[in-house]
mmCIF file of C-alpha atoms in Angstrom:
data_model
loop_
_atom_site.group_PDB
_atom_site.id
_atom_site.type_symbol
_atom_site.label_atom_id
_atom_site.label_comp_id
_atom_site.label_asym_id
_atom_site.label_seq_id
_atom_site.Cartn_x
_atom_site.Cartn_y
_atom_site.Cartn_z
ATOM 1 C CA ASP Q 1 20.811 305.062 60.265
ATOM 2 C CA PRO Q 2 17.965 307.581 60.642
ATOM 3 C CA ALA Q 3 15.416 305.065 59.383
ATOM 4 C CA TYR Q 4 13.050 303.465 61.832
ATOM 5 C CA TYR Q 5 11.146 300.197 61.950
ATOM 6 C CA GLN Q 6 7.792 299.066 63.303
ATOM 7 C CA THR Q 7 6.195 295.711 63.919
ATOM 8 C CA VAL Q 8 4.227 295.602 60.688
ATOM 9 C CA PHE Q 9 7.776 295.292 59.300
ATOM 10 C CA MET Q 10 8.050 298.394 57.206
ATOM 11 C CA ARG Q 11 11.278 300.390 56.950
ATOM 12 C CA TYR Q 12 10.741 304.139 56.910
ATOM 13 C CA ALA Q 13 13.564 306.363 55.642
ATOM 14 C CA PRO Q 14 13.494 310.174 55.715
ATOM 15 C CA ASP Q 15 14.828 310.397 52.172
ATOM 16 C CA GLY Q 16 12.960 307.586 50.448
ATOM 17 C CA PRO Q 17 9.836 305.442 50.268
ATOM 18 C CA SER Q 18 8.772 302.964 52.947
ATOM 19 C CA VAL Q 19 9.926 299.422 52.251
ATOM 20 C CA PRO Q 20 8.154 296.221 53.385
ATOM 21 C CA LEU Q 21 10.581 293.803 55.025
ATOM 22 C CA LEU Q 22 8.273 290.786 55.348
ATOM 23 C CA PRO Q 23 4.960 289.830 53.740
ATOM 24 C CA VAL Q 24 1.951 291.354 55.492
ATOM 25 C CA GLY Q 25 0.434 288.868 57.931
ATOM 26 C CA SER Q 26 3.443 286.537 57.894
ATOM 27 C CA VAL Q 27 4.167 287.112 61.610
ATOM 28 C CA PRO Q 28 0.882 287.118 63.557
ATOM 29 C CA TYR Q 29 1.013 288.736 67.008
ATOM 30 C CA ALA Q 30 4.308 290.450 66.207
ATOM 31 C CA ASN Q 31 5.142 292.941 68.938
ATOM 32 C CA PRO Q 32 8.684 294.108 69.722
ATOM 33 C CA VAL Q 33 11.393 294.967 67.248
ATOM 34 C CA THR Q 34 14.981 296.036 67.948
ATOM 35 C CA LEU Q 35 18.244 296.502 66.055
ATOM 36 C CA SER Q 36 21.779 295.363 66.746
ATOM 37 C CA GLU Q 37 24.378 298.025 67.503
ATOM 38 C CA ASP Q 38 25.678 297.962 63.922
ATOM 39 C CA GLY Q 39 22.155 298.271 62.509
ATOM 40 C CA ASN Q 40 22.412 295.152 60.331
ATOM 41 C CA ARG Q 41 20.441 292.690 62.455
ATOM 42 C CA LEU Q 42 16.763 293.158 63.257
ATOM 43 C CA PHE Q 43 15.129 291.066 65.982
ATOM 44 C CA TYR Q 44 11.400 290.587 66.403
ATOM 45 C CA ALA Q 45 9.080 288.364 68.404
ATOM 46 C CA GLN Q 46 5.503 287.277 68.880
ATOM 47 C CA CYS Q 47 3.611 288.176 72.037
ATOM 48 C CA TRP Q 48 0.136 287.900 73.609
ATOM 49 C CA ASN Q 49 -0.923 284.973 71.458
ATOM 50 C CA VAL Q 50 -2.198 282.848 74.345
ATOM 51 C CA GLN Q 51 -3.813 280.303 72.032
ATOM 52 C CA ASP Q 52 -0.541 279.186 70.479
ATOM 53 C CA ASP Q 53 3.135 279.301 71.291
ATOM 54 C CA ASN Q 54 5.246 282.290 70.338
ATOM 55 C CA SER Q 55 8.658 282.599 68.711
ATOM 56 C CA LEU Q 56 11.635 284.945 68.498
ATOM 57 C CA PHE Q 57 13.305 285.698 65.139
ATOM 58 C CA GLU Q 58 16.209 287.525 63.554
ATOM 59 C CA LEU Q 59 16.073 289.230 60.154
ATOM 60 C CA ASP Q 60 19.358 289.954 58.386
ATOM 61 C CA LEU Q 61 18.769 293.328 56.754
ATOM 62 C CA GLU Q 62 21.519 292.750 54.191
ATOM 63 C CA THR Q 63 20.440 289.297 52.973
ATOM 64 C CA SER Q 64 16.741 289.288 54.056
ATOM 65 C CA GLU Q 65 17.364 285.885 55.634
ATOM 66 C CA VAL Q 66 15.079 285.017 58.556
ATOM 67 C CA LYS Q 67 16.488 282.944 61.420
ATOM 68 C CA LEU Q 68 14.458 281.301 64.183
ATOM 69 C CA ILE Q 69 16.113 281.973 67.548
ATOM 70 C CA LEU Q 70 13.596 280.527 70.037
ATOM 71 C CA LYS Q 71 10.205 278.874 69.664
ATOM 72 C CA ASP Q 72 7.334 277.381 71.662
ATOM 73 C CA ILE Q 73 7.254 280.071 74.361
ATOM 74 C CA TYR Q 74 3.862 280.266 76.048
ATOM 75 C CA GLY Q 75 2.065 283.595 76.032
ATOM 76 C CA CYS Q 76 4.899 285.873 74.984
ATOM 77 C CA ALA Q 77 8.311 285.296 73.454
ATOM 78 C CA SER Q 78 9.154 288.931 74.129
ATOM 79 C CA ASN Q 79 7.212 292.115 74.800
ATOM 80 C CA ALA Q 80 10.273 294.350 74.398
ATOM 81 C CA MET Q 81 13.955 293.838 73.688
ATOM 82 C CA ALA Q 82 17.265 295.556 74.338
ATOM 83 C CA TYR Q 83 20.392 294.502 72.440
ATOM 84 C CA LYS Q 84 23.830 294.614 74.075
ATOM 85 C CA ASP Q 85 27.078 292.702 73.468
ATOM 86 C CA ASN Q 86 25.533 290.112 71.129
ATOM 87 C CA ALA Q 87 22.736 289.336 73.556
ATOM 88 C CA LEU Q 88 19.066 290.226 73.884
ATOM 89 C CA PHE Q 89 17.554 291.311 77.178
ATOM 90 C CA THR Q 90 13.818 290.780 77.185
ATOM 91 C CA PRO Q 91 10.895 290.632 79.631
ATOM 92 C CA ARG Q 92 8.667 287.586 79.961
ATOM 93 C CA PRO Q 93 5.435 289.047 81.374
ATOM 94 C CA PHE Q 94 3.742 285.669 81.823
ATOM 95 C CA GLU Q 95 6.742 284.392 83.801
ATOM 96 C CA GLY Q 96 7.488 287.465 85.931
ATOM 97 C CA ARG Q 97 11.107 287.722 84.858
ATOM 98 C CA VAL Q 98 13.594 289.363 82.501
ATOM 99 C CA VAL Q 99 15.938 287.027 80.641
ATOM 100 C CA LYS Q 100 19.184 287.351 78.730
ATOM 101 C CA ILE Q 101 19.436 285.470 75.439
ATOM 102 C CA ASP Q 102 23.073 284.840 74.520
ATOM 103 C CA LEU Q 103 23.199 284.905 70.723
ATOM 104 C CA LYS Q 104 26.802 283.675 70.625
ATOM 105 C CA SER Q 105 25.874 280.214 71.905
ATOM 106 C CA SER Q 106 24.155 277.540 69.823
ATOM 107 C CA PRO Q 107 21.405 277.021 70.687
ATOM 108 C CA PRO Q 108 21.034 280.456 72.290
ATOM 109 C CA GLN Q 109 21.438 280.239 76.067
ATOM 110 C CA VAL Q 110 18.673 281.785 78.179
ATOM 111 C CA THR Q 111 19.515 282.947 81.719
ATOM 112 C CA ASN Q 112 17.643 284.982 84.319
ATOM 113 C CA VAL Q 113 18.483 288.663 84.689
ATOM 114 C CA THR Q 114 15.886 289.572 87.306
ATOM 115 C CA THR Q 115 12.975 287.535 88.673
ATOM 116 C CA GLY Q 116 9.998 287.694 91.027
ATOM 117 C CA MET Q 117 8.099 290.476 89.269
ATOM 118 C CA VAL Q 118 4.373 290.641 88.583
ATOM 119 C CA ALA Q 119 4.294 291.409 84.849
ATOM 120 C CA PRO Q 120 7.425 293.036 83.373
ATOM 121 C CA ASN Q 121 6.840 294.393 79.907
ATOM 122 C CA ALA Q 122 9.726 296.676 78.875
ATOM 123 C CA VAL Q 123 13.491 297.037 79.286
ATOM 124 C CA LYS Q 124 16.039 299.638 78.158
ATOM 125 C CA PHE Q 125 19.716 300.446 78.675
ATOM 126 C CA ASN Q 126 20.806 304.029 79.262
ATOM 127 C CA SER Q 127 24.119 305.442 77.986
ATOM 128 C CA LYS Q 128 25.859 304.187 81.146
ATOM 129 C CA HIS Q 129 24.862 300.623 80.199
ATOM 130 C CA GLU Q 130 22.479 300.444 83.167
ATOM 131 C CA LEU Q 131 19.398 298.268 82.627
ATOM 132 C CA PHE Q 132 15.954 299.539 83.626
ATOM 133 C CA VAL Q 133 12.756 297.479 83.650
ATOM 134 C CA VAL Q 134 9.072 298.393 83.734
ATOM 135 C CA ASP Q 135 6.885 296.064 85.811
ATOM 136 C CA ASP Q 136 3.397 296.977 84.676
ATOM 137 C CA GLY Q 137 1.774 294.511 87.061
ATOM 138 C CA ALA Q 138 3.333 296.189 90.096
ATOM 139 C CA GLY Q 139 3.431 299.710 88.659
ATOM 140 C CA GLU Q 140 7.179 299.929 89.247
ATOM 141 C CA VAL Q 141 10.176 301.162 87.284
ATOM 142 C CA ALA Q 142 13.423 299.654 88.555
ATOM 143 C CA LEU Q 143 17.167 299.727 87.975
ATOM 144 C CA VAL Q 144 18.604 296.207 87.739
ATOM 145 C CA ASN Q 145 21.912 295.240 89.340
ATOM 146 C CA LEU Q 146 23.396 292.995 86.663
ATOM 147 C CA THR Q 147 26.225 291.735 88.910
ATOM 148 C CA ALA Q 148 24.088 290.581 91.856
ATOM 149 C CA ASP Q 149 23.780 286.850 92.517
ATOM 150 C CA ASP Q 150 20.181 286.788 93.784
ATOM 151 C CA THR Q 151 17.934 287.748 90.869
ATOM 152 C CA ASP Q 152 14.873 288.016 93.140
ATOM 153 C CA VAL Q 153 16.287 291.046 94.977
ATOM 154 C CA ASN Q 154 18.548 292.739 92.438
ATOM 155 C CA ARG Q 155 16.224 295.643 91.585
ATOM 156 C CA ASN Q 156 16.106 299.162 92.977
ATOM 157 C CA VAL Q 157 12.721 300.813 92.406
ATOM 158 C CA VAL Q 158 13.181 304.339 91.023
ATOM 159 C CA ALA Q 159 9.524 305.246 90.406
ATOM 160 C CA ARG Q 160 6.051 303.999 91.277
ATOM 161 C CA PHE Q 161 2.822 304.237 89.301
ATOM 162 C CA PRO Q 162 -0.627 302.685 89.748
ATOM 163 C CA PRO Q 163 -0.443 298.960 88.903
ATOM 164 C CA ARG Q 164 -1.435 297.995 85.349
ATOM 165 C CA SER Q 165 -0.977 301.527 84.036
ATOM 166 C CA ILE Q 166 2.507 301.755 82.463
ATOM 167 C CA ASP Q 167 3.761 300.318 79.224
ATOM 168 C CA ASN Q 168 7.187 301.414 77.981
ATOM 169 C CA LEU Q 169 10.255 303.517 78.743
ATOM 170 C CA ALA Q 170 12.779 305.603 76.837
ATOM 171 C CA PHE Q 171 15.877 307.691 77.490
ATOM 172 C CA ASP Q 172 16.852 310.909 75.751
ATOM 173 C CA GLN Q 173 20.421 311.960 74.905
ATOM 174 C CA ASP Q 174 20.871 313.237 78.467
ATOM 175 C CA ASP Q 175 19.641 309.970 80.013
ATOM 176 C CA ARG Q 176 16.394 311.519 81.195
ATOM 177 C CA LEU Q 177 13.905 308.709 81.780
ATOM 178 C CA PHE Q 178 10.402 308.797 80.295
ATOM 179 C CA ILE Q 179 7.524 306.372 80.919
ATOM 180 C CA SER Q 180 4.496 305.882 78.689
ATOM 181 C CA SER Q 181 1.071 304.823 79.886
ATOM 182 C CA THR Q 182 -1.376 302.947 77.709
ATOM 183 C CA ALA Q 183 -4.043 303.160 80.411
ATOM 184 C CA GLU Q 184 -3.991 306.977 80.436
ATOM 185 C CA ALA Q 185 -2.372 307.646 77.027
ATOM 186 C CA SER Q 186 0.248 309.884 78.592
ATOM 187 C CA VAL Q 187 4.019 310.323 78.960
ATOM 188 C CA THR Q 188 5.750 311.080 82.276
ATOM 189 C CA GLU Q 189 9.349 311.975 83.101
ATOM 190 C CA VAL Q 190 10.923 310.270 86.116
ATOM 191 C CA LEU Q 191 13.136 312.815 87.888
ATOM 192 C CA SER Q 192 16.368 311.871 89.665
ATOM 193 C CA ASP Q 193 14.629 311.953 93.076
ATOM 194 C CA GLY Q 194 11.821 309.662 91.904
ATOM 195 C CA GLN Q 195 9.286 312.438 91.490
ATOM 196 C CA LEU Q 196 7.074 312.327 88.402
ATOM 197 C CA ARG Q 197 6.697 315.195 85.920
ATOM 198 C CA PRO Q 198 3.869 314.963 83.379
ATOM 199 C CA ILE Q 199 5.053 315.584 79.817
ATOM 200 C CA SER Q 200 1.815 315.051 77.949
ATOM 201 C CA SER Q 201 -1.721 315.214 79.220
ATOM 202 C CA GLU Q 202 -3.922 312.158 79.446
ATOM 203 C CA GLY Q 203 -5.723 311.060 76.320
ATOM 204 C CA MET Q 204 -3.158 312.266 73.782
#
């Protein structure tokens, strides 16, 4: 599906008009959005609403049915999400951890993936099914060992940035890793040896 989605819940298609998926303003503090592998399930969550609790939802794109997955999460239900094998992997920046939400269980089971971070705010899988996490608080990008028993020490740092300067990550079709910075409004490629190659200048 070449269409893409954003957290004001509009669907943009290259060959048609944009389509609203939910009423404007119906999900205050909406932040991340991700799709299931088959493209039929859309997941979204509230984040950074420190006055009230935040929730995590699923929208069935075929029926338009909204399902509440988790609720009453302080600070941030999710700041980013990665879907794999009927589970969501998501950072909890206020809790310093990344969790796995098993969607097959009822209620969904939440388990730790990696812990002991400062403020993780993004996760992504590459084509090898390896999970990477951005810890904005520490300025680190790390590869997570999903089979390790100790979740406090199951990360291998692959790149370092100034703390509180990085926001998100993405892979291209060749598994090249790119990091975005909200502090400097720039994009940087992380090379295989950990060196950093600027892709866009600051202030783009």
